[in-house]
Amino acid sequence: MPRTETPPVATAAPQVAPAARNTASRFARRATLRRSLRLLGSFRFEQTDPARFYGGIAHDSAAMIGDFHLDVTGRDLRGSTILDVGGGPGYFADEFARAGARYIPVEPDPSEMHAAGLTVPGAVRGSGTALPFRDDSVDICFSSNVAEHIADPWLMAEEMVRVTRPGGLIVLSYTVWHGPFGGHETGPWHYLGGEYAARRYRRKHGREPKNRFGTSLFAVRAADGLRWAGRTSARVHTVFPRYHPAWAWWLVRVPVVRELLVSNLVVVATK
């Protein structure tokens, strides 16, 4: 059975397991200012050259998950089954294959699955809020930049816990609404409201944004992720800002500041 902890609620960062400091240490050494600048610089290619953007994110994601998996289990990714919730067209497949893992993306939108012309063996069409997998069926469940596109992201998060084997790793990463990238292509006007930003985009470009507020983009706060970390049955090891160097991870502990400066929140847990 999963171990249950009782961290405080959303107004503060959750208390994590006693081993959290060690769990975070391997990836923390990788989380340098140079890495942060490289990742943040790649965001200018998200719309114009998605393969370049997502390729960099995929490489970093595989390294991040590999570090946490090694710290938590003592094993690398070879032979592990990784479920990528909201895997899209499969940009992450090659990186995890190089690590020796079996990679399974699940994506509800068929047009998104084929958007890049990639073919990923074993790709599954399905919803993140009702994953078509048995309980305790994967070693690692991962989701990157998907929660903000779902009306009930915490139902998806609980589904991720459900399908992960006892002792397995759960990594949930999402874009924080009030951060600089919260509005996606409609930013920075999302600071004046998601609906306003969407209408402004339509007036300027003559079409709806791909990420339409209220339909495919939702206001998910850093506090929401901390609240989920406080109530989930999974054992939370660490919560940190994905694109920041390790010396700036303290930002998640400061209300208001974290909403503006933590552009992407990561919750790392085991079942």
Short mmCIF file of N, CA, C and O in Angstrom, two decimals, residues 8-140:
data_model
loop_
_atom_site.label_atom_id
_atom_site.label_comp_id
_atom_site.label_asym_id
_atom_site.label_seq_id
_atom_site.Cartn_x
_atom_site.Cartn_y
_atom_site.Cartn_z
N PRO A 8 1.52 20.25 5.05
CA PRO A 8 0.58 21.33 5.21
C PRO A 8 -0.08 21.69 3.89
O PRO A 8 0.38 21.29 2.83
N VAL A 9 -1.11 22.51 3.93
CA VAL A 9 -1.87 22.84 2.75
C VAL A 9 -1.18 23.90 1.92
O VAL A 9 -0.07 24.30 2.19
N ALA A 10 -1.92 24.42 0.93
CA ALA A 10 -1.31 25.14 -0.18
C ALA A 10 -0.55 26.39 0.20
O ALA A 10 0.25 26.86 -0.59
N THR A 11 -0.75 26.97 1.34
CA THR A 11 -0.10 28.22 1.65
C THR A 11 1.40 28.07 1.90
O THR A 11 2.12 29.04 1.97
N ALA A 12 1.88 26.86 2.02
CA ALA A 12 3.31 26.63 2.21
C ALA A 12 3.71 25.42 1.41
O ALA A 12 2.90 24.59 1.07
N ALA A 13 5.03 25.34 1.11
CA ALA A 13 5.51 24.15 0.41
C ALA A 13 5.30 22.94 1.28
O ALA A 13 5.45 23.00 2.51
N PRO A 14 4.95 21.77 0.68
CA PRO A 14 4.67 20.61 1.50
C PRO A 14 5.91 20.08 2.19
O PRO A 14 7.01 20.18 1.67
N GLN A 15 5.73 19.53 3.38
CA GLN A 15 6.81 18.79 4.01
C GLN A 15 7.05 17.54 3.16
O GLN A 15 6.11 16.91 2.69
N VAL A 16 8.31 17.20 2.98
CA VAL A 16 8.63 16.05 2.15
C VAL A 16 9.26 14.98 3.01
O VAL A 16 9.55 15.17 4.18
N ALA A 17 9.46 13.83 2.38
CA ALA A 17 10.03 12.70 3.10
C ALA A 17 11.41 13.05 3.63
O ALA A 17 12.11 13.89 3.08
N PRO A 18 11.85 12.39 4.71
CA PRO A 18 13.17 12.68 5.26
C PRO A 18 14.28 12.53 4.25
O PRO A 18 15.30 13.21 4.34
N ALA A 19 14.09 11.65 3.25
CA ALA A 19 15.15 11.44 2.26
C ALA A 19 15.12 12.47 1.15
O ALA A 19 15.90 12.39 0.22
N ALA A 20 14.21 13.45 1.23
CA ALA A 20 14.03 14.36 0.11
C ALA A 20 15.29 15.10 -0.25
O ALA A 20 15.56 15.35 -1.42
N ARG A 21 16.08 15.49 0.76
CA ARG A 21 17.28 16.25 0.44
C ARG A 21 18.24 15.42 -0.41
O ARG A 21 18.80 15.89 -1.38
N ASN A 22 18.39 14.15 -0.10
CA ASN A 22 19.24 13.28 -0.89
C ASN A 22 18.62 12.99 -2.25
O ASN A 22 19.32 12.90 -3.25
N THR A 23 17.28 12.82 -2.27
CA THR A 23 16.60 12.54 -3.52
C THR A 23 16.82 13.64 -4.53
O THR A 23 16.99 13.41 -5.71
N ALA A 24 16.81 14.89 -4.05
CA ALA A 24 16.94 16.02 -4.95
C ALA A 24 18.38 16.28 -5.34
O ALA A 24 18.64 16.96 -6.32
N SER A 25 19.35 15.74 -4.60
CA SER A 25 20.74 16.18 -4.74
C SER A 25 21.32 15.88 -6.11
O SER A 25 22.05 16.70 -6.67
N ARG A 26 21.02 14.71 -6.69
CA ARG A 26 21.63 14.36 -7.96
C ARG A 26 21.17 15.32 -9.07
O ARG A 26 21.97 15.86 -9.81
N PHE A 27 19.87 15.54 -9.17
CA PHE A 27 19.39 16.46 -10.18
C PHE A 27 19.76 17.90 -9.84
O PHE A 27 20.00 18.71 -10.73
N ALA A 28 19.82 18.21 -8.54
CA ALA A 28 20.21 19.56 -8.14
C ALA A 28 21.59 19.92 -8.67
O ALA A 28 21.84 21.07 -9.05
N ARG A 29 22.49 18.96 -8.73
CA ARG A 29 23.82 19.23 -9.27
C ARG A 29 23.76 19.53 -10.77
O ARG A 29 24.58 20.26 -11.31
N ARG A 30 22.77 18.98 -11.44
CA ARG A 30 22.60 19.23 -12.87
C ARG A 30 21.89 20.58 -13.11
O ARG A 30 22.03 21.18 -14.17
N ALA A 31 21.11 21.03 -12.12
CA ALA A 31 20.29 22.23 -12.28
C ALA A 31 21.13 23.48 -12.07
O ALA A 31 21.05 24.17 -11.05
N THR A 32 21.92 23.81 -13.06
CA THR A 32 22.81 24.96 -13.01
C THR A 32 22.17 26.16 -13.72
O THR A 32 21.18 26.03 -14.44
N LEU A 33 22.77 27.32 -13.54
CA LEU A 33 22.31 28.52 -14.24
C LEU A 33 22.46 28.35 -15.75
O LEU A 33 21.59 28.79 -16.52
N ARG A 34 23.51 27.71 -16.17
CA ARG A 34 23.73 27.49 -17.60
C ARG A 34 22.59 26.65 -18.20
O ARG A 34 22.09 26.96 -19.29
N ARG A 35 22.18 25.60 -17.50
CA ARG A 35 21.05 24.79 -17.96
C ARG A 35 19.79 25.64 -18.04
O ARG A 35 19.03 25.56 -19.01
N SER A 36 19.55 26.45 -17.02
CA SER A 36 18.35 27.28 -17.00
C SER A 36 18.31 28.22 -18.19
O SER A 36 17.27 28.36 -18.86
N LEU A 37 19.41 28.87 -18.49
CA LEU A 37 19.45 29.81 -19.61
C LEU A 37 19.24 29.08 -20.94
O LEU A 37 18.56 29.60 -21.84
N ARG A 38 19.78 27.88 -21.06
CA ARG A 38 19.59 27.11 -22.29
C ARG A 38 18.12 26.74 -22.49
O ARG A 38 17.56 26.91 -23.59
N LEU A 39 17.48 26.27 -21.45
CA LEU A 39 16.08 25.87 -21.56
C LEU A 39 15.17 27.07 -21.80
O LEU A 39 14.28 27.03 -22.66
N LEU A 40 15.38 28.14 -21.06
CA LEU A 40 14.54 29.32 -21.23
C LEU A 40 14.73 29.94 -22.62
O LEU A 40 13.77 30.43 -23.22
N GLY A 41 15.94 29.89 -23.13
CA GLY A 41 16.20 30.41 -24.46
C GLY A 41 15.49 29.63 -25.55
O GLY A 41 15.14 30.17 -26.61
N SER A 42 15.22 28.34 -25.30
CA SER A 42 14.58 27.51 -26.31
C SER A 42 13.09 27.84 -26.47
O SER A 42 12.49 27.45 -27.48
N PHE A 43 12.51 28.57 -25.53
CA PHE A 43 11.07 28.86 -25.60
C PHE A 43 10.72 29.72 -26.82
O PHE A 43 9.58 29.68 -27.27
N ARG A 44 11.66 30.45 -27.35
CA ARG A 44 11.33 31.28 -28.52
C ARG A 44 11.07 30.43 -29.76
O ARG A 44 10.54 30.93 -30.76
N PHE A 45 11.39 29.14 -29.69
CA PHE A 45 11.16 28.25 -30.84
C PHE A 45 9.91 27.40 -30.68
O PHE A 45 9.60 26.59 -31.56
N GLU A 46 9.17 27.57 -29.57
CA GLU A 46 8.05 26.68 -29.29
C GLU A 46 7.03 26.66 -30.43
O GLU A 46 6.52 25.61 -30.82
N GLN A 47 6.70 27.83 -30.98
CA GLN A 47 5.69 27.91 -32.04
C GLN A 47 6.30 27.75 -33.43
O GLN A 47 5.71 27.14 -34.31
N THR A 48 7.51 28.29 -33.64
CA THR A 48 8.10 28.30 -34.98
C THR A 48 8.88 27.04 -35.32
O THR A 48 8.95 26.64 -36.48
N ASP A 49 9.47 26.41 -34.32
CA ASP A 49 10.28 25.20 -34.55
C ASP A 49 10.07 24.25 -33.38
O ASP A 49 10.97 24.05 -32.55
N PRO A 50 8.88 23.63 -33.29
CA PRO A 50 8.57 22.80 -32.12
C PRO A 50 9.52 21.61 -31.95
O PRO A 50 9.79 21.19 -30.82
N ALA A 51 10.05 21.07 -33.04
CA ALA A 51 10.97 19.93 -32.91
C ALA A 51 12.23 20.35 -32.15
O ALA A 51 12.74 19.60 -31.30
N ARG A 52 12.71 21.54 -32.43
CA ARG A 52 13.89 22.05 -31.73
C ARG A 52 13.58 22.30 -30.26
O ARG A 52 14.35 21.92 -29.37
N PHE A 53 12.43 22.93 -30.01
CA PHE A 53 12.04 23.23 -28.63
C PHE A 53 11.83 21.95 -27.83
O PHE A 53 12.42 21.76 -26.77
N TYR A 54 10.97 21.07 -28.34
CA TYR A 54 10.63 19.87 -27.58
C TYR A 54 11.79 18.88 -27.52
O TYR A 54 11.88 18.08 -26.58
N GLY A 55 12.68 18.94 -28.52
CA GLY A 55 13.86 18.08 -28.46
C GLY A 55 14.72 18.41 -27.26
O GLY A 55 15.22 17.51 -26.56
N GLY A 56 14.90 19.71 -27.00
CA GLY A 56 15.68 20.13 -25.84
C GLY A 56 15.00 19.78 -24.53
O GLY A 56 15.64 19.33 -23.57
N ILE A 57 13.67 19.98 -24.49
CA ILE A 57 12.91 19.64 -23.29
C ILE A 57 12.96 18.13 -23.05
O ILE A 57 13.07 17.67 -21.91
N ALA A 58 12.88 17.35 -24.13
CA ALA A 58 12.92 15.89 -24.00
C ALA A 58 14.24 15.42 -23.43
O ALA A 58 14.28 14.55 -22.54
N HIS A 59 15.34 15.97 -23.93
CA HIS A 59 16.66 15.59 -23.43
C HIS A 59 16.78 15.90 -21.94
O HIS A 59 17.25 15.07 -21.15
N ASP A 60 16.31 17.08 -21.56
CA ASP A 60 16.39 17.47 -20.16
C ASP A 60 15.46 16.62 -19.29
O ASP A 60 15.81 16.25 -18.17
N SER A 61 14.29 16.28 -19.82
CA SER A 61 13.33 15.47 -19.06
C SER A 61 13.87 14.07 -18.79
O SER A 61 13.72 13.53 -17.69
N ALA A 62 14.48 13.47 -19.81
CA ALA A 62 15.04 12.13 -19.63
C ALA A 62 16.15 12.13 -18.58
O ALA A 62 16.25 11.22 -17.75
N ALA A 63 16.96 13.19 -18.61
CA ALA A 63 18.02 13.30 -17.61
C ALA A 63 17.44 13.50 -16.21
O ALA A 63 17.89 12.88 -15.24
N MET A 64 16.42 14.34 -16.12
CA MET A 64 15.79 14.61 -14.82
C MET A 64 15.17 13.35 -14.24
O MET A 64 15.39 13.00 -13.06
N ILE A 65 14.40 12.64 -15.05
CA ILE A 65 13.74 11.43 -14.56
C ILE A 65 14.77 10.35 -14.24
O ILE A 65 14.64 9.63 -13.24
N GLY A 66 15.79 10.26 -15.06
CA GLY A 66 16.86 9.29 -14.78
C GLY A 66 17.53 9.56 -13.44
O GLY A 66 17.80 8.63 -12.67
N ASP A 67 17.79 10.83 -13.14
CA ASP A 67 18.42 11.19 -11.87
C ASP A 67 17.54 10.81 -10.69
O ASP A 67 17.99 10.19 -9.72
N PHE A 68 16.27 11.20 -10.75
CA PHE A 68 15.38 10.92 -9.62
C PHE A 68 15.13 9.41 -9.46
O PHE A 68 15.06 8.90 -8.35
N HIS A 69 15.01 8.71 -10.58
CA HIS A 69 14.79 7.27 -10.50
C HIS A 69 16.00 6.57 -9.88
O HIS A 69 15.85 5.66 -9.05
N LEU A 70 17.18 7.01 -10.26
CA LEU A 70 18.39 6.42 -9.69
C LEU A 70 18.49 6.71 -8.19
O LEU A 70 18.84 5.82 -7.40
N ASP A 71 18.16 7.93 -7.80
CA ASP A 71 18.22 8.28 -6.38
C ASP A 71 17.20 7.50 -5.55
O ASP A 71 17.48 7.08 -4.44
N VAL A 72 16.01 7.32 -6.11
CA VAL A 72 14.93 6.70 -5.35
C VAL A 72 15.04 5.18 -5.33
O VAL A 72 14.79 4.53 -4.31
N THR A 73 15.44 4.59 -6.48
CA THR A 73 15.44 3.13 -6.59
C THR A 73 16.83 2.51 -6.63
O THR A 73 16.96 1.30 -6.47
N GLY A 74 17.85 3.33 -6.91
CA GLY A 74 19.20 2.80 -7.05
C GLY A 74 19.45 2.19 -8.42
O GLY A 74 20.48 1.56 -8.64
N ARG A 75 18.51 2.39 -9.37
CA ARG A 75 18.65 1.81 -10.72
C ARG A 75 18.51 2.90 -11.77
O ARG A 75 17.82 3.91 -11.56
N ASP A 76 19.16 2.67 -12.91
CA ASP A 76 18.96 3.60 -14.03
C ASP A 76 17.66 3.23 -14.74
O ASP A 76 16.88 2.40 -14.26
N LEU A 77 17.42 3.82 -15.90
CA LEU A 77 16.13 3.65 -16.58
C LEU A 77 16.05 2.38 -17.43
O LEU A 77 14.96 2.07 -17.95
N ARG A 78 17.13 1.65 -17.57
CA ARG A 78 17.11 0.46 -18.42
C ARG A 78 16.09 -0.55 -17.93
O ARG A 78 16.07 -0.93 -16.77
N GLY A 79 15.22 -0.95 -18.87
CA GLY A 79 14.20 -1.94 -18.55
C GLY A 79 12.95 -1.39 -17.90
O GLY A 79 11.99 -2.13 -17.67
N SER A 80 12.93 -0.10 -17.60
CA SER A 80 11.76 0.50 -16.95
C SER A 80 10.68 0.82 -17.99
O SER A 80 10.97 1.15 -19.14
N THR A 81 9.44 0.74 -17.56
CA THR A 81 8.31 1.15 -18.39
C THR A 81 7.89 2.55 -17.97
O THR A 81 7.54 2.78 -16.81
N ILE A 82 7.94 3.49 -18.92
CA ILE A 82 7.61 4.88 -18.65
C ILE A 82 6.34 5.25 -19.39
O ILE A 82 6.26 5.11 -20.62
N LEU A 83 5.35 5.71 -18.65
CA LEU A 83 4.12 6.21 -19.25
C LEU A 83 4.17 7.73 -19.26
O LEU A 83 4.31 8.36 -18.21
N ASP A 84 4.08 8.31 -20.46
CA ASP A 84 4.11 9.76 -20.63
C ASP A 84 2.69 10.23 -20.89
O ASP A 84 2.14 10.03 -21.97
N VAL A 85 2.09 10.86 -19.89
CA VAL A 85 0.69 11.30 -19.99
C VAL A 85 0.64 12.63 -20.73
O VAL A 85 1.19 13.63 -20.27
N GLY A 86 -0.02 12.60 -21.90
CA GLY A 86 -0.03 13.78 -22.76
C GLY A 86 1.23 13.83 -23.61
O GLY A 86 1.80 14.90 -23.81
N GLY A 87 1.64 12.69 -24.11
CA GLY A 87 2.91 12.58 -24.83
C GLY A 87 2.93 13.25 -26.19
O GLY A 87 3.99 13.37 -26.80
N GLY A 88 1.76 13.70 -26.67
CA GLY A 88 1.70 14.41 -27.95
C GLY A 88 2.23 13.57 -29.09
O GLY A 88 1.99 12.36 -29.17
N PRO A 89 2.99 14.20 -30.01
CA PRO A 89 3.46 13.48 -31.19
C PRO A 89 4.68 12.60 -30.96
O PRO A 89 5.18 11.98 -31.90
N GLY A 90 5.19 12.53 -29.74
CA GLY A 90 6.27 11.58 -29.45
C GLY A 90 7.67 12.15 -29.50
O GLY A 90 8.63 11.41 -29.74
N TYR A 91 7.82 13.44 -29.24
CA TYR A 91 9.16 14.04 -29.25
C TYR A 91 10.09 13.42 -28.21
O TYR A 91 11.31 13.46 -28.36
N PHE A 92 9.51 12.84 -27.14
CA PHE A 92 10.34 12.32 -26.05
C PHE A 92 10.78 10.88 -26.28
O PHE A 92 11.61 10.36 -25.54
N ALA A 93 10.23 10.23 -27.28
CA ALA A 93 10.44 8.79 -27.45
C ALA A 93 11.91 8.42 -27.61
O ALA A 93 12.40 7.49 -26.96
N ASP A 94 12.62 9.13 -28.47
CA ASP A 94 14.02 8.77 -28.76
C ASP A 94 14.90 8.90 -27.53
O ASP A 94 15.80 8.08 -27.30
N GLU A 95 14.65 9.94 -26.73
CA GLU A 95 15.49 10.16 -25.55
C GLU A 95 15.34 9.02 -24.54
O GLU A 95 16.32 8.53 -23.99
N PHE A 96 14.11 8.59 -24.31
CA PHE A 96 13.91 7.50 -23.36
C PHE A 96 14.38 6.16 -23.93
O PHE A 96 14.86 5.30 -23.19
N ALA A 97 14.25 6.00 -25.24
CA ALA A 97 14.77 4.78 -25.87
C ALA A 97 16.28 4.69 -25.71
O ALA A 97 16.83 3.61 -25.45
N ARG A 98 16.96 5.82 -25.85
CA ARG A 98 18.41 5.82 -25.68
C ARG A 98 18.81 5.44 -24.25
O ARG A 98 19.89 4.91 -24.02
N ALA A 99 17.92 5.74 -23.31
CA ALA A 99 18.20 5.38 -21.91
C ALA A 99 17.85 3.93 -21.62
O ALA A 99 18.06 3.46 -20.49
N GLY A 100 17.29 3.22 -22.59
CA GLY A 100 16.98 1.80 -22.42
C GLY A 100 15.62 1.53 -21.83
O GLY A 100 15.34 0.41 -21.39
N ALA A 101 14.75 2.55 -21.80
CA ALA A 101 13.42 2.38 -21.21
C ALA A 101 12.39 2.04 -22.29
O ALA A 101 12.58 2.33 -23.48
N ARG A 102 11.31 1.43 -21.87
CA ARG A 102 10.16 1.21 -22.74
C ARG A 102 9.24 2.42 -22.56
O ARG A 102 8.70 2.65 -21.47
N TYR A 103 9.05 3.18 -23.62
CA TYR A 103 8.33 4.45 -23.55
C TYR A 103 6.95 4.29 -24.16
O TYR A 103 6.81 3.85 -25.31
N ILE A 104 5.91 4.68 -23.39
CA ILE A 104 4.53 4.60 -23.86
C ILE A 104 3.88 5.97 -23.71
O ILE A 104 3.59 6.39 -22.59
N PRO A 105 3.64 6.68 -24.81
CA PRO A 105 2.91 7.94 -24.69
C PRO A 105 1.41 7.70 -24.79
O PRO A 105 0.95 6.84 -25.54
N VAL A 106 0.64 8.45 -24.00
CA VAL A 106 -0.81 8.40 -24.10
C VAL A 106 -1.29 9.82 -24.39
O VAL A 106 -0.86 10.78 -23.74
N GLU A 107 -2.15 9.95 -25.38
CA GLU A 107 -2.57 11.27 -25.87
C GLU A 107 -4.02 11.18 -26.34
O GLU A 107 -4.38 10.27 -27.09
N PRO A 108 -4.90 12.10 -25.90
CA PRO A 108 -6.31 12.01 -26.28
C PRO A 108 -6.62 12.53 -27.68
O PRO A 108 -7.63 12.17 -28.27
N ASP A 109 -5.76 13.39 -28.21
CA ASP A 109 -6.05 14.08 -29.47
C ASP A 109 -5.31 13.40 -30.62
O ASP A 109 -4.08 13.50 -30.71
N PRO A 110 -6.01 12.74 -31.55
CA PRO A 110 -5.31 12.06 -32.65
C PRO A 110 -4.52 13.01 -33.54
O PRO A 110 -3.46 12.65 -34.05
N SER A 111 -5.03 14.23 -33.73
CA SER A 111 -4.29 15.18 -34.56
C SER A 111 -2.98 15.58 -33.89
O SER A 111 -1.96 15.79 -34.57
N GLU A 112 -2.98 15.66 -32.57
CA GLU A 112 -1.76 15.98 -31.84
C GLU A 112 -0.77 14.83 -31.90
O GLU A 112 0.46 15.04 -32.00
N MET A 113 -1.27 13.61 -31.87
CA MET A 113 -0.40 12.43 -31.93
C MET A 113 0.40 12.39 -33.22
O MET A 113 1.54 11.93 -33.24
N HIS A 114 -0.19 12.89 -34.31
CA HIS A 114 0.46 12.79 -35.62
C HIS A 114 0.97 14.14 -36.12
O HIS A 114 1.39 14.25 -37.28
N ALA A 115 0.97 15.15 -35.25
CA ALA A 115 1.29 16.50 -35.68
C ALA A 115 2.70 16.63 -36.25
O ALA A 115 2.93 17.42 -37.17
N ALA A 116 3.64 15.88 -35.72
CA ALA A 116 5.03 16.02 -36.15
C ALA A 116 5.43 14.96 -37.17
O ALA A 116 6.59 14.89 -37.58
N GLY A 117 4.49 14.12 -37.60
CA GLY A 117 4.81 13.07 -38.56
C GLY A 117 5.64 11.96 -37.98
O GLY A 117 6.28 11.21 -38.71
N LEU A 118 5.62 11.82 -36.65
CA LEU A 118 6.40 10.78 -35.98
C LEU A 118 5.51 9.57 -35.71
O LEU A 118 4.31 9.69 -35.54
N THR A 119 6.14 8.41 -35.68
CA THR A 119 5.43 7.18 -35.33
C THR A 119 6.10 6.57 -34.11
O THR A 119 7.30 6.26 -34.14
N VAL A 120 5.34 6.43 -33.04
CA VAL A 120 5.88 5.86 -31.81
C VAL A 120 5.20 4.52 -31.56
O VAL A 120 4.00 4.48 -31.30
N PRO A 121 5.93 3.42 -31.66
CA PRO A 121 5.33 2.11 -31.39
C PRO A 121 4.76 2.06 -29.99
O PRO A 121 5.39 2.50 -29.03
N GLY A 122 3.55 1.55 -29.87
CA GLY A 122 2.94 1.41 -28.56
C GLY A 122 2.19 2.64 -28.08
O GLY A 122 1.66 2.64 -26.96
N ALA A 123 2.15 3.70 -28.89
CA ALA A 123 1.42 4.90 -28.50
C ALA A 123 -0.06 4.57 -28.29
O ALA A 123 -0.64 3.78 -29.04
N VAL A 124 -0.65 5.17 -27.28
CA VAL A 124 -2.02 4.87 -26.89
C VAL A 124 -2.86 6.14 -26.95
O VAL A 124 -2.44 7.19 -26.47
N ARG A 125 -4.03 6.03 -27.54
CA ARG A 125 -4.96 7.15 -27.50
C ARG A 125 -5.84 7.00 -26.27
O ARG A 125 -6.51 5.97 -26.08
N GLY A 126 -5.83 8.00 -25.42
CA GLY A 126 -6.61 7.92 -24.19
C GLY A 126 -6.53 9.20 -23.41
O GLY A 126 -5.69 10.07 -23.67
N SER A 127 -7.41 9.35 -22.44
CA SER A 127 -7.49 10.55 -21.62
C SER A 127 -6.63 10.43 -20.38
O SER A 127 -6.60 9.38 -19.72
N GLY A 128 -5.96 11.53 -20.03
CA GLY A 128 -5.17 11.54 -18.82
C GLY A 128 -5.99 11.45 -17.56
O GLY A 128 -5.49 11.05 -16.51
N THR A 129 -7.27 11.81 -17.65
CA THR A 129 -8.13 11.75 -16.47
C THR A 129 -8.82 10.40 -16.32
O THR A 129 -9.56 10.18 -15.35
N ALA A 130 -8.61 9.50 -17.27
CA ALA A 130 -9.14 8.13 -17.19
C ALA A 130 -8.17 7.24 -17.96
O ALA A 130 -8.49 6.72 -19.03
N LEU A 131 -6.97 7.07 -17.42
CA LEU A 131 -5.91 6.37 -18.14
C LEU A 131 -6.31 4.92 -18.43
O LEU A 131 -6.74 4.20 -17.52
N PRO A 132 -6.15 4.49 -19.67
CA PRO A 132 -6.55 3.13 -20.04
C PRO A 132 -5.49 2.09 -19.67
O PRO A 132 -5.03 1.31 -20.51
N PHE A 133 -5.10 2.08 -18.41
CA PHE A 133 -4.08 1.16 -17.90
C PHE A 133 -4.53 0.61 -16.56
O PHE A 133 -5.25 1.28 -15.80
N ARG A 134 -4.08 -0.60 -16.26
CA ARG A 134 -4.43 -1.23 -14.98
C ARG A 134 -3.72 -0.52 -13.82
O ARG A 134 -2.71 0.16 -14.00
N ASP A 135 -4.22 -0.73 -12.64
CA ASP A 135 -3.54 -0.26 -11.43
C ASP A 135 -2.14 -0.89 -11.38
O ASP A 135 -1.94 -2.04 -11.79
N ASP A 136 -1.18 -0.12 -10.87
CA ASP A 136 0.17 -0.65 -10.59
C ASP A 136 0.82 -1.27 -11.83
O ASP A 136 1.43 -2.34 -11.75
N SER A 137 0.71 -0.62 -12.98
CA SER A 137 1.16 -1.25 -14.22
C SER A 137 2.43 -0.65 -14.83
O SER A 137 3.00 -1.26 -15.74
N VAL A 138 2.90 0.50 -14.35
CA VAL A 138 4.11 1.10 -14.94
C VAL A 138 5.11 1.45 -13.85
O VAL A 138 4.75 1.65 -12.68
N ASP A 139 6.37 1.51 -14.23
CA ASP A 139 7.42 1.84 -13.27
C ASP A 139 7.51 3.34 -13.00
O ASP A 139 7.81 3.76 -11.89
N ILE A 140 7.28 4.12 -14.05
CA ILE A 140 7.40 5.58 -13.96
C ILE A 140 6.22 6.20 -14.70
O ILE A 140 5.92 5.80 -15.83
#
